[in-house]
């Protein structure tokens, strides 16, 4: 029951963050595809599920959650703050989005990036965001593959880069 309550608002977030139709000049095209990055529906959908799973893990660990964590507004605000803090995390070109939909990822490169980010952030005692902590735990337990590993590489990589810039 709890899982359903946590996931439903997060999935409703898809409607709010749906990239929708692009109009006007969207950059150069090749075979009718935009080469300009746009919000990736697949990355956003994956992030909403990961957010719900991270919140469930925190709740199961006995941690206190905000009262409104089940609301659509909470999920929207979390993902919007990620987008603002780490621009580009949810962006992909049409070609990347198509590869993602086909299940084609740079798993080796993503795994190396995630491992390096976790090691460095841990060594420097940089606290991970809720979602990144969850993704790091899942990676260390060898439970990240495909789009979830892609998301982890993007999110942990972004936090890693920002933390290095602030050092």
CSV table of N, CA and C in Angstrom, one decimal, residues 32-143:
chain,number,residue,atom,x,y,z
A,32,UNK,N,15.3,14.3,-39.7
A,32,UNK,CA,14.1,14.8,-39.0
A,32,UNK,C,14.3,14.8,-37.5
A,33,UNK,N,15.5,14.5,-37.0
A,33,UNK,CA,15.8,14.4,-35.6
A,33,UNK,C,16.5,15.6,-35.1
A,34,UNK,N,16.1,16.1,-34.0
A,34,UNK,CA,16.8,17.3,-33.4
A,34,UNK,C,18.2,16.8,-32.8
A,35,UNK,N,19.2,17.6,-33.1
A,35,UNK,CA,20.5,17.4,-32.5
A,35,UNK,C,20.6,18.2,-31.2
A,36,UNK,N,19.6,18.9,-30.9
A,36,UNK,CA,19.6,19.8,-29.7
A,36,UNK,C,19.0,19.0,-28.5
A,37,UNK,N,19.7,19.0,-27.4
A,37,UNK,CA,19.2,18.2,-26.3
A,37,UNK,C,17.9,18.8,-25.8
A,38,UNK,N,17.0,17.9,-25.3
A,38,UNK,CA,15.7,18.2,-24.7
A,38,UNK,C,15.5,17.3,-23.5
A,39,UNK,N,14.4,17.6,-22.8
A,39,UNK,CA,14.1,16.7,-21.6
A,39,UNK,C,13.9,15.3,-22.1
A,40,UNK,N,14.6,14.4,-21.5
A,40,UNK,CA,14.4,13.0,-21.9
A,40,UNK,C,13.2,12.4,-21.1
A,41,UNK,N,12.2,12.0,-21.8
A,41,UNK,CA,11.1,11.4,-21.1
A,41,UNK,C,11.5,10.1,-20.4
A,42,UNK,N,12.4,9.3,-20.9
A,42,UNK,CA,12.8,8.1,-20.3
A,42,UNK,C,13.6,8.4,-19.0
A,43,UNK,N,14.5,9.4,-19.0
A,43,UNK,CA,15.2,9.7,-17.8
A,43,UNK,C,14.4,10.3,-16.7
A,44,UNK,N,13.4,11.1,-17.1
A,44,UNK,CA,12.5,11.7,-16.1
A,44,UNK,C,11.6,10.6,-15.5
A,45,UNK,N,11.1,9.7,-16.4
A,45,UNK,CA,10.3,8.6,-15.9
A,45,UNK,C,11.1,7.7,-14.9
A,46,UNK,N,12.3,7.4,-15.2
A,46,UNK,CA,13.2,6.7,-14.4
A,46,UNK,C,13.5,7.4,-13.1
A,47,UNK,N,13.7,8.7,-13.2
A,47,UNK,CA,14.0,9.5,-12.0
A,47,UNK,C,12.8,9.5,-11.0
A,48,UNK,N,11.6,9.6,-11.6
A,48,UNK,CA,10.4,9.6,-10.7
A,48,UNK,C,10.3,8.2,-9.9
A,49,UNK,N,10.6,7.1,-10.6
A,49,UNK,CA,10.6,5.8,-9.9
A,49,UNK,C,11.7,5.8,-8.9
A,50,UNK,N,12.9,6.2,-9.2
A,50,UNK,CA,14.0,6.2,-8.3
A,50,UNK,C,13.7,7.1,-7.1
A,51,UNK,N,13.1,8.2,-7.3
A,51,UNK,CA,12.7,9.1,-6.2
A,51,UNK,C,11.8,8.3,-5.3
A,52,UNK,N,10.8,7.7,-5.8
A,52,UNK,CA,9.8,6.9,-5.0
A,52,UNK,C,10.6,5.8,-4.2
A,53,UNK,N,11.4,5.1,-4.9
A,53,UNK,CA,12.2,4.0,-4.2
A,53,UNK,C,13.1,4.6,-3.2
A,54,UNK,N,13.7,5.7,-3.4
A,54,UNK,CA,14.6,6.3,-2.4
A,54,UNK,C,13.8,6.7,-1.2
A,55,UNK,N,12.6,7.3,-1.4
A,55,UNK,CA,11.8,7.7,-0.2
A,55,UNK,C,11.3,6.5,0.5
A,56,UNK,N,11.0,5.4,-0.2
A,56,UNK,CA,10.6,4.2,0.5
A,56,UNK,C,11.7,3.6,1.3
A,57,UNK,N,12.9,3.6,0.8
A,57,UNK,CA,14.1,3.1,1.5
A,57,UNK,C,14.3,3.9,2.8
A,58,UNK,N,14.2,5.3,2.6
A,58,UNK,CA,14.4,6.1,3.8
A,58,UNK,C,13.3,5.9,4.9
A,59,UNK,N,12.1,5.7,4.4
A,59,UNK,CA,11.0,5.4,5.3
A,59,UNK,C,11.2,4.1,6.0
A,60,UNK,N,11.6,3.1,5.3
A,60,UNK,CA,11.9,1.7,5.8
A,60,UNK,C,13.1,1.8,6.8
A,61,UNK,N,14.0,2.7,6.6
A,61,UNK,CA,15.1,2.8,7.5
A,61,UNK,C,14.8,3.6,8.8
A,62,UNK,N,13.5,4.0,8.9
A,62,UNK,CA,13.0,4.8,10.0
A,62,UNK,C,13.3,6.3,10.0
A,63,UNK,N,13.7,6.7,8.9
A,63,UNK,CA,14.0,8.2,8.7
A,63,UNK,C,12.7,9.0,8.6
A,64,UNK,N,12.7,10.2,9.0
A,64,UNK,CA,11.6,11.0,8.9
A,64,UNK,C,11.5,11.6,7.5
A,65,UNK,N,10.3,11.6,6.9
A,65,UNK,CA,10.1,12.2,5.6
A,65,UNK,C,9.2,13.5,5.8
A,66,UNK,N,9.3,14.4,4.8
A,66,UNK,CA,8.5,15.6,4.9
A,66,UNK,C,7.0,15.1,4.8
A,67,UNK,N,6.1,15.9,5.4
A,67,UNK,CA,4.7,15.5,5.4
A,67,UNK,C,4.1,15.4,4.0
A,68,UNK,N,4.6,16.2,3.1
A,68,UNK,CA,4.0,16.2,1.8
A,68,UNK,C,4.7,15.3,0.8
A,69,UNK,N,5.5,14.3,1.2
A,69,UNK,CA,6.3,13.5,0.3
A,69,UNK,C,5.4,12.7,-0.7
A,70,UNK,N,4.2,12.5,-0.4
A,70,UNK,CA,3.3,11.8,-1.3
A,70,UNK,C,2.6,12.6,-2.4
A,71,UNK,N,2.8,13.9,-2.3
A,71,UNK,CA,2.1,14.8,-3.2
A,71,UNK,C,2.9,14.9,-4.5
A,72,UNK,N,2.1,15.2,-5.6
A,72,UNK,CA,2.7,15.5,-6.9
A,72,UNK,C,3.6,16.7,-6.8
A,73,UNK,N,3.2,17.7,-6.0
A,73,UNK,CA,4.0,18.9,-5.9
A,73,UNK,C,5.4,18.6,-5.3
A,74,UNK,N,5.5,17.7,-4.4
A,74,UNK,CA,6.7,17.4,-3.8
A,74,UNK,C,7.7,16.8,-4.8
A,75,UNK,N,7.1,15.8,-5.6
A,75,UNK,CA,7.9,15.1,-6.6
A,75,UNK,C,8.4,16.1,-7.6
A,76,UNK,N,7.5,17.0,-8.1
A,76,UNK,CA,7.8,18.0,-9.1
A,76,UNK,C,8.9,18.9,-8.5
A,77,UNK,N,8.8,19.3,-7.3
A,77,UNK,CA,9.8,20.3,-6.7
A,77,UNK,C,11.2,19.6,-6.6
A,78,UNK,N,11.2,18.3,-6.2
A,78,UNK,CA,12.5,17.6,-6.1
A,78,UNK,C,13.2,17.5,-7.4
A,79,UNK,N,12.4,17.0,-8.4
A,79,UNK,CA,13.0,16.8,-9.7
A,79,UNK,C,13.4,18.2,-10.4
A,80,UNK,N,12.6,19.2,-10.1
A,80,UNK,CA,12.9,20.5,-10.7
A,80,UNK,C,14.1,21.1,-10.0
A,81,UNK,N,14.3,20.8,-8.7
A,81,UNK,CA,15.5,21.3,-8.1
A,81,UNK,C,16.7,20.6,-8.5
A,82,UNK,N,16.6,19.3,-8.8
A,82,UNK,CA,17.7,18.5,-9.4
A,82,UNK,C,18.1,19.1,-10.8
A,83,UNK,N,17.0,19.4,-11.6
A,83,UNK,CA,17.3,20.0,-12.9
A,83,UNK,C,18.0,21.3,-12.9
A,84,UNK,N,17.6,22.1,-11.9
A,84,UNK,CA,18.2,23.5,-11.7
A,84,UNK,C,19.6,23.4,-11.2
A,85,UNK,N,19.8,22.5,-10.2
A,85,UNK,CA,21.1,22.4,-9.6
A,85,UNK,C,22.1,21.7,-10.5
A,86,UNK,N,21.7,20.7,-11.3
A,86,UNK,CA,22.5,19.9,-12.2
A,86,UNK,C,21.9,20.0,-13.6
A,87,UNK,N,22.1,21.1,-14.3
A,87,UNK,CA,21.5,21.3,-15.6
A,87,UNK,C,22.1,20.2,-16.6
A,88,UNK,N,21.2,19.6,-17.4
A,88,UNK,CA,21.7,18.6,-18.3
A,88,UNK,C,21.5,17.2,-17.9
A,89,UNK,N,21.2,17.0,-16.6
A,89,UNK,CA,21.0,15.6,-16.1
A,89,UNK,C,19.9,14.9,-16.8
A,90,UNK,N,18.8,15.6,-17.1
A,90,UNK,CA,17.6,14.9,-17.7
A,90,UNK,C,17.6,15.2,-19.2
A,91,UNK,N,18.7,15.7,-19.8
A,91,UNK,CA,18.6,16.1,-21.2
A,91,UNK,C,19.2,15.0,-22.1
A,92,UNK,N,18.7,14.9,-23.3
A,92,UNK,CA,19.2,13.9,-24.3
A,92,UNK,C,18.8,14.4,-25.7
A,93,UNK,N,19.6,14.0,-26.6
A,93,UNK,CA,19.2,14.3,-28.0
A,93,UNK,C,18.2,13.3,-28.5
A,94,UNK,N,17.6,13.5,-29.6
A,94,UNK,CA,16.7,12.4,-30.2
A,94,UNK,C,17.4,11.1,-30.4
A,95,UNK,N,18.7,11.2,-30.8
A,95,UNK,CA,19.4,9.9,-31.1
A,95,UNK,C,19.7,9.2,-29.7
A,96,UNK,N,20.0,9.9,-28.7
A,96,UNK,CA,20.3,9.3,-27.4
A,96,UNK,C,19.0,8.7,-26.9
A,97,UNK,N,17.9,9.5,-27.0
A,97,UNK,CA,16.6,9.0,-26.5
A,97,UNK,C,16.2,7.7,-27.3
A,98,UNK,N,16.5,7.7,-28.5
A,98,UNK,CA,16.1,6.4,-29.3
A,98,UNK,C,17.0,5.3,-28.8
A,99,UNK,N,18.3,5.5,-28.6
A,99,UNK,CA,19.2,4.5,-28.1
A,99,UNK,C,18.7,4.0,-26.7
A,100,UNK,N,18.3,4.9,-25.9
A,100,UNK,CA,17.8,4.5,-24.5
A,100,UNK,C,16.6,3.6,-24.7
A,101,UNK,N,15.7,4.0,-25.6
A,101,UNK,CA,14.4,3.2,-25.8
A,101,UNK,C,14.8,1.8,-26.3
A,102,UNK,N,15.9,1.7,-27.0
A,102,UNK,CA,16.3,0.4,-27.6
A,102,UNK,C,17.1,-0.4,-26.6
A,103,UNK,N,17.4,0.2,-25.4
A,103,UNK,CA,18.2,-0.5,-24.4
A,103,UNK,C,19.7,-0.5,-24.6
A,104,UNK,N,20.1,0.5,-25.4
A,104,UNK,CA,21.6,0.6,-25.7
A,104,UNK,C,22.2,1.7,-24.8
A,105,UNK,N,23.1,1.3,-24.0
A,105,UNK,CA,23.8,2.2,-23.0
A,105,UNK,C,25.3,2.0,-23.0
A,106,UNK,N,26.0,2.9,-22.6
A,106,UNK,CA,27.5,2.7,-22.4
A,106,UNK,C,27.7,2.2,-20.9
A,107,UNK,N,27.3,1.0,-20.7
A,107,UNK,CA,27.3,0.4,-19.3
A,107,UNK,C,28.7,0.5,-18.7
A,108,UNK,N,29.7,0.1,-19.5
A,108,UNK,CA,31.1,0.2,-18.9
A,108,UNK,C,31.5,1.6,-18.5
A,109,UNK,N,31.3,2.5,-19.4
A,109,UNK,CA,31.6,3.9,-19.1
A,109,UNK,C,30.8,4.5,-17.9
A,110,UNK,N,29.5,4.1,-17.9
A,110,UNK,CA,28.6,4.6,-16.8
A,110,UNK,C,29.1,4.0,-15.5
A,111,UNK,N,29.4,2.7,-15.5
A,111,UNK,CA,29.9,2.0,-14.3
A,111,UNK,C,31.2,2.7,-13.8
A,112,UNK,N,32.1,3.0,-14.7
A,112,UNK,CA,33.4,3.6,-14.3
A,112,UNK,C,33.1,5.0,-13.7
A,113,UNK,N,32.3,5.7,-14.3
A,113,UNK,CA,31.9,7.1,-13.8
A,113,UNK,C,31.3,7.0,-12.4
A,114,UNK,N,30.3,6.1,-12.3
A,114,UNK,CA,29.6,6.0,-11.0
A,114,UNK,C,30.6,5.5,-9.9
A,115,UNK,N,31.5,4.5,-10.2
A,115,UNK,CA,32.4,4.1,-9.2
A,115,UNK,C,33.4,5.2,-8.8
A,116,UNK,N,33.9,5.9,-9.8
A,116,UNK,CA,34.8,7.0,-9.5
A,116,UNK,C,34.1,8.1,-8.6
A,117,UNK,N,32.9,8.5,-9.0
A,117,UNK,CA,32.2,9.5,-8.3
A,117,UNK,C,31.9,9.1,-6.8
A,118,UNK,N,31.5,7.8,-6.6
A,118,UNK,CA,31.2,7.3,-5.3
A,118,UNK,C,32.5,7.3,-4.5
A,119,UNK,N,33.6,6.8,-5.1
A,119,UNK,CA,34.9,6.8,-4.3
A,119,UNK,C,35.3,8.2,-3.9
A,120,UNK,N,35.3,9.1,-4.9
A,120,UNK,CA,35.9,10.4,-4.6
A,120,UNK,C,34.9,11.2,-3.6
A,121,UNK,N,33.6,11.1,-3.8
A,121,UNK,CA,32.7,11.8,-2.9
A,121,UNK,C,32.8,11.3,-1.5
A,122,UNK,N,32.9,10.0,-1.4
A,122,UNK,CA,33.1,9.3,-0.1
A,122,UNK,C,34.4,9.7,0.6
A,123,UNK,N,35.5,9.7,-0.2
A,123,UNK,CA,36.8,10.0,0.3
A,123,UNK,C,36.8,11.4,0.9
A,124,UNK,N,36.1,12.3,0.2
A,124,UNK,CA,36.1,13.7,0.6
A,124,UNK,C,34.9,14.0,1.6
A,125,UNK,N,34.2,13.0,2.0
A,125,UNK,CA,33.1,13.1,2.9
A,125,UNK,C,32.0,14.1,2.5
A,126,UNK,N,31.7,14.1,1.2
A,126,UNK,CA,30.6,14.9,0.6
A,126,UNK,C,29.3,14.1,0.8
A,127,UNK,N,28.4,14.7,1.5
A,127,UNK,CA,27.1,14.0,1.7
A,127,UNK,C,26.3,13.9,0.4
A,128,UNK,N,25.8,12.7,0.1
A,128,UNK,CA,25.1,12.5,-1.2
A,128,UNK,C,23.6,13.0,-1.0
A,129,UNK,N,23.0,13.4,-2.1
A,129,UNK,CA,21.6,13.7,-2.0
A,129,UNK,C,20.9,12.4,-1.8
A,130,UNK,N,19.6,12.5,-1.4
A,130,UNK,CA,18.8,11.3,-1.1
A,130,UNK,C,18.8,10.3,-2.3
A,131,UNK,N,18.5,10.9,-3.5
A,131,UNK,CA,18.5,10.0,-4.6
A,131,UNK,C,19.9,9.4,-5.0
A,132,UNK,N,20.9,10.2,-4.8
A,132,UNK,CA,22.3,9.7,-5.1
A,132,UNK,C,22.7,8.7,-4.1
A,133,UNK,N,22.3,8.9,-2.9
A,133,UNK,CA,22.7,7.9,-1.8
A,133,UNK,C,22.0,6.5,-2.2
A,134,UNK,N,20.7,6.6,-2.6
A,134,UNK,CA,20.0,5.4,-3.0
A,134,UNK,C,20.7,4.8,-4.2
A,135,UNK,N,21.0,5.6,-5.2
A,135,UNK,CA,21.6,5.0,-6.4
A,135,UNK,C,23.0,4.4,-6.1
A,136,UNK,N,23.7,5.1,-5.2
A,136,UNK,CA,25.1,4.6,-4.8
A,136,UNK,C,24.9,3.2,-4.2
A,137,UNK,N,23.9,3.1,-3.2
A,137,UNK,CA,23.7,1.8,-2.6
A,137,UNK,C,23.3,0.7,-3.6
A,138,UNK,N,22.5,1.1,-4.5
A,138,UNK,CA,22.0,0.1,-5.5
A,138,UNK,C,23.2,-0.3,-6.4
A,139,UNK,N,24.1,0.7,-6.8
A,139,UNK,CA,25.2,0.4,-7.6
A,139,UNK,C,26.2,-0.6,-6.8
A,140,UNK,N,26.4,-0.3,-5.6
A,140,UNK,CA,27.4,-1.1,-4.8
A,140,UNK,C,26.8,-2.5,-4.6
A,141,UNK,N,25.5,-2.7,-4.6
A,141,UNK,CA,24.8,-4.0,-4.5
A,141,UNK,C,24.6,-4.6,-5.9
A,142,UNK,N,25.2,-4.0,-6.9
A,142,UNK,CA,25.1,-4.5,-8.3
A,142,UNK,C,23.7,-4.7,-8.8
A,143,UNK,N,22.9,-3.7,-8.5
A,143,UNK,CA,21.5,-3.7,-8.9
A,143,UNK,C,21.1,-2.6,-9.9
